[in-house]
XYZ file of C-alpha atoms in Angstrom:
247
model
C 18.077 90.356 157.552
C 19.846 87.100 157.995
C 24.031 86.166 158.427
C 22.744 83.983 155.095
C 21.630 87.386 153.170
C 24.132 89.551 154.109
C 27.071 86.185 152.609
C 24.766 85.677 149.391
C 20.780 85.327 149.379
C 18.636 85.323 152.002
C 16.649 82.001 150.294
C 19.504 80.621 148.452
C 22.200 78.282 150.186
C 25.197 78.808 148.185
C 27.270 75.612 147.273
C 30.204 76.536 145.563
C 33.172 76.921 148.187
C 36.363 78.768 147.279
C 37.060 80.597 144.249
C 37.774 77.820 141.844
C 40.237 78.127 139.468
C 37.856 78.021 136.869
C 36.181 81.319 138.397
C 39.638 82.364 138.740
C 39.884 82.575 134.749
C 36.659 84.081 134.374
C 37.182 86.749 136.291
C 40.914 87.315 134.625
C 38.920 87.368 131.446
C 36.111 89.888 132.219
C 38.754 91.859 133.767
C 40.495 91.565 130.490
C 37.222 92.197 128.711
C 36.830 95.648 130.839
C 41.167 96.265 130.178
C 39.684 96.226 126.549
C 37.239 98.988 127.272
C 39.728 101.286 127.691
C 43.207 100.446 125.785
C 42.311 102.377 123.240
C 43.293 106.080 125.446
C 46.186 107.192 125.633
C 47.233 109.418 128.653
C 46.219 113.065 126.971
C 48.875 115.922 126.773
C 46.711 118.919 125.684
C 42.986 120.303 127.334
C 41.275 118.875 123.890
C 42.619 115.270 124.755
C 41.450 115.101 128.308
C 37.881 116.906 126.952
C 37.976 113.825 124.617
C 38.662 111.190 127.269
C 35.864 112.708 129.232
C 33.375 112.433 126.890
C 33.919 108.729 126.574
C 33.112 108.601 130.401
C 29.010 107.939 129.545
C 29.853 105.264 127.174
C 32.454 103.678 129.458
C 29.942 103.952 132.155
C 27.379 101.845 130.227
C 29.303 99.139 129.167
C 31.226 98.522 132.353
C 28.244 98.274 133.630
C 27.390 95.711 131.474
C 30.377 93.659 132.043
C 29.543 93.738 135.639
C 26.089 92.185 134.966
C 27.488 89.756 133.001
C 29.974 88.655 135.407
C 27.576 88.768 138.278
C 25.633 86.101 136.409
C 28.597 84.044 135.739
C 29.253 84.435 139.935
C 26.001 84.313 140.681
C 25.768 80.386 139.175
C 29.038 79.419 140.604
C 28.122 80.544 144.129
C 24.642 78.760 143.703
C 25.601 75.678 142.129
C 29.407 74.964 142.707
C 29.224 73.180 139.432
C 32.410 72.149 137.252
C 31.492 69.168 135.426
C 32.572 68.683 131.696
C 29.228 70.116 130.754
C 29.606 73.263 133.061
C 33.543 73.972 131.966
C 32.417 73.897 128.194
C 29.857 76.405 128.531
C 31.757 78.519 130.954
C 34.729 78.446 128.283
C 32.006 79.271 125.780
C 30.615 82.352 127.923
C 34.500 84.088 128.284
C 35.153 83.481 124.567
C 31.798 85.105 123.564
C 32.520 88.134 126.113
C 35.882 88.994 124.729
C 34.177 88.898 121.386
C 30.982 90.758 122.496
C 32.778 93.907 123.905
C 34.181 95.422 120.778
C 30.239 95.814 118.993
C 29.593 96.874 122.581
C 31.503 99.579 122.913
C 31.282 100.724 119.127
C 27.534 100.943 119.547
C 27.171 102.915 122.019
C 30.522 105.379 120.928
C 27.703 106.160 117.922
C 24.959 106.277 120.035
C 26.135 108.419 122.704
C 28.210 110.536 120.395
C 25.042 111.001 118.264
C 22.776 112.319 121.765
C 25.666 114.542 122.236
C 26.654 115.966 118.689
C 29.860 114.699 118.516
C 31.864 113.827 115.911
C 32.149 110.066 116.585
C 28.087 109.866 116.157
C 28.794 109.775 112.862
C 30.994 107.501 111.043
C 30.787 107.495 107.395
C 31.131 103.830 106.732
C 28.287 102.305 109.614
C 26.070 99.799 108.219
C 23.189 100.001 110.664
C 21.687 96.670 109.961
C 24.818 94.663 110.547
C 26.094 96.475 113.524
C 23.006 95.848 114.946
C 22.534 91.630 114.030
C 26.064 91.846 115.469
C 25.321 93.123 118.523
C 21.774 91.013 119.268
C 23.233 88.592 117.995
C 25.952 88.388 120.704
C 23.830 89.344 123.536
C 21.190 86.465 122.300
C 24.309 84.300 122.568
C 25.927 85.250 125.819
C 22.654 84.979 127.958
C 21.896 81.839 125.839
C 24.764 80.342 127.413
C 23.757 81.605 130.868
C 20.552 80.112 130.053
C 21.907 76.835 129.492
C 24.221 76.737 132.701
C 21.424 77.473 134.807
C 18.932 74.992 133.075
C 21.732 71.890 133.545
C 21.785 72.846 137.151
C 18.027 72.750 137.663
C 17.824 69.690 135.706
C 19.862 68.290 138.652
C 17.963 69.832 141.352
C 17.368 66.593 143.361
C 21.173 65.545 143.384
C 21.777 69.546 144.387
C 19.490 69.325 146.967
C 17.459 72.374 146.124
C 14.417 73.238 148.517
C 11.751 74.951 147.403
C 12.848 78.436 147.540
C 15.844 77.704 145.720
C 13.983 76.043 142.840
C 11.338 78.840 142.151
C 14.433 81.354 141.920
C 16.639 78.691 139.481
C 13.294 79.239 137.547
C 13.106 82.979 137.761
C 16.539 83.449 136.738
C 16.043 81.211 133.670
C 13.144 83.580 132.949
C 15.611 86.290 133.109
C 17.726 85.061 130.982
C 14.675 84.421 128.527
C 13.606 87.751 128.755
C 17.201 89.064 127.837
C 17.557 86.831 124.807
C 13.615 87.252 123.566
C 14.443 91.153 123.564
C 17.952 90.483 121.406
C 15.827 88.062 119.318
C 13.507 90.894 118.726
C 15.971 93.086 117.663
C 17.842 90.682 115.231
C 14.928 90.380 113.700
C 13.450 94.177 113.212
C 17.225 95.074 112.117
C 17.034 92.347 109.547
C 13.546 93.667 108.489
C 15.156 97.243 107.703
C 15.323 98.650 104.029
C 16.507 101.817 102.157
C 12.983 102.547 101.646
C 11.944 101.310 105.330
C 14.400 102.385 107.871
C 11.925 102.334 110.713
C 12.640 98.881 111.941
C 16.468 99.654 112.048
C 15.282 102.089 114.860
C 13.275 100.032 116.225
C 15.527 97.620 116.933
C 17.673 99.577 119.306
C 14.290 100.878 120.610
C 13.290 97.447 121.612
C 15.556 97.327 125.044
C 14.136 100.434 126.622
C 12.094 97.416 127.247
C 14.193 95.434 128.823
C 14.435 97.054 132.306
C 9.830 96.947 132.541
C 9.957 93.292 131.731
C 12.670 91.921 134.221
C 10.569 94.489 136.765
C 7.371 92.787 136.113
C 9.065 89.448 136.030
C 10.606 90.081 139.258
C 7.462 91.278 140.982
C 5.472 89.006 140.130
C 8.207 86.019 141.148
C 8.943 87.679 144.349
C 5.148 87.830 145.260
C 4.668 84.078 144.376
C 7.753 83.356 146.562
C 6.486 84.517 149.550
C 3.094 83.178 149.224
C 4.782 79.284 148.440
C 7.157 80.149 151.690
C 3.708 81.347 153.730
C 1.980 78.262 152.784
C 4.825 76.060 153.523
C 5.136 78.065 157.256
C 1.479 77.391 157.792
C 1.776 73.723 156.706
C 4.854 73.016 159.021
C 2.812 75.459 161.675
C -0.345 72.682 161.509
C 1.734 69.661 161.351
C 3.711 70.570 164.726
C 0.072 71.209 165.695
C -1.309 67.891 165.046
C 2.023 66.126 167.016
């Protein structure tokens, strides 16, 4: 474990320098975005109140958990890159609108969904249209890592100017796979939602099925980018190793 590892990544040399003021709205949006989470309780005055606030902790869980992906991505690039062109400012401006819009499907969904697992009684609203809520959600998370997607492709587009060695190239790469993966999955979903009929309801399913897959892709993807990592860095050592050898 390196000083460099322990700051950021151990193969990555972080460019961005102090928190920009441009990270500094980011982060007072996704801290608005998680305020939104929760503005909706009240402080409860009665044992059925707090039993209600408690079983919105699961769903709470989830999607702050979400939020903090999200914004790790959006750090992640900053610290990486340190870019703030025109380009950069639009999409970043792009990314906080689409999170403040993406959090109320967010935490709707998954009020139904964990209310459903445990019986309650706001697992079942009366007026849900499956198919939409669910377009409307993919949708938005096909959008937000779409926009990740693009950050990170304009700064590997400029990888010479950045000064990215090898290391840092192969993981620009691997997180625009991520990103891929995330929006193929939403994709995936939009589209077995949109397949969904009174007489075939399957797909509706299946479309919330589809990210259980999610977390076995970005492992696979990850394994088998970490593996090819160290075998480009091993080569590299040995070819450095010879050439010393041949002085």
């Amino acid at each position: 474990m390196t000083l460099q590892a322990l700051r950021g990544e151990r193969y990555f040399r972080w460019r961005g320098g102090d928190v920009s003021r441009l990270e500094g709205l980011t982060d007072a949006v996704m801290a608005l975005a998680m305020t939104l989470l929760i503005v909706s309780f009240e402080v409860p005055s009665t044992w059925m109140e707090m039993r209600s606030v408690f079983e919105q902790v699961p769903v709470l869980l989830i999607c702050f958990t979400m939020m903090v992906m999200l914004w790790f991505y959006n750090f992640q690039f900053h610290r990486r890159f340190g870019l703030e062109n025109f380009y950069t400012v639009v999409l970043n401006a792009v990314f906080m609108f689409l999170v403040l819009i993406y959090v109320y499907p967010l935490k709707f969904l998954f009020t139904i969904l964990v209310g459903q697992a445990l019986g309650g009684e706001r697992g079942n609203p009366g007026d849900i249209d499956g198919v939409s809520m669910m377009v409307i959600y993919s949708s938005g998370v096909v959008a937000i890592f779409g926009v990740l997607f693009l950050m990170n492709l304009h700064a590997y587009k400029h990888r010479d100017i950045l000064e990215l060695d090898t290391a840092e190239r192969h993981l620009t790469r691997a997180t625009l796979r991520e990103h891929a993966i995330h929006m193929g999955f939403g994709l995936s979903s939009v589209v077995l939602a949109l397949l969904a009929s009174a007489d075939r309801p399957w797909p509706l399913a299946a479309s919330g099925l589809v990210y259980f897959g999610v977390g076995p892709a970005q492992g696979f993807a990850g394994f088998a980018s970490g593996r090819k990592l160290r075998a480009t860095l091993a080569r590299e050592a040995e070819a450095a190793k010879a050439a010393m050898e041949l002085e």
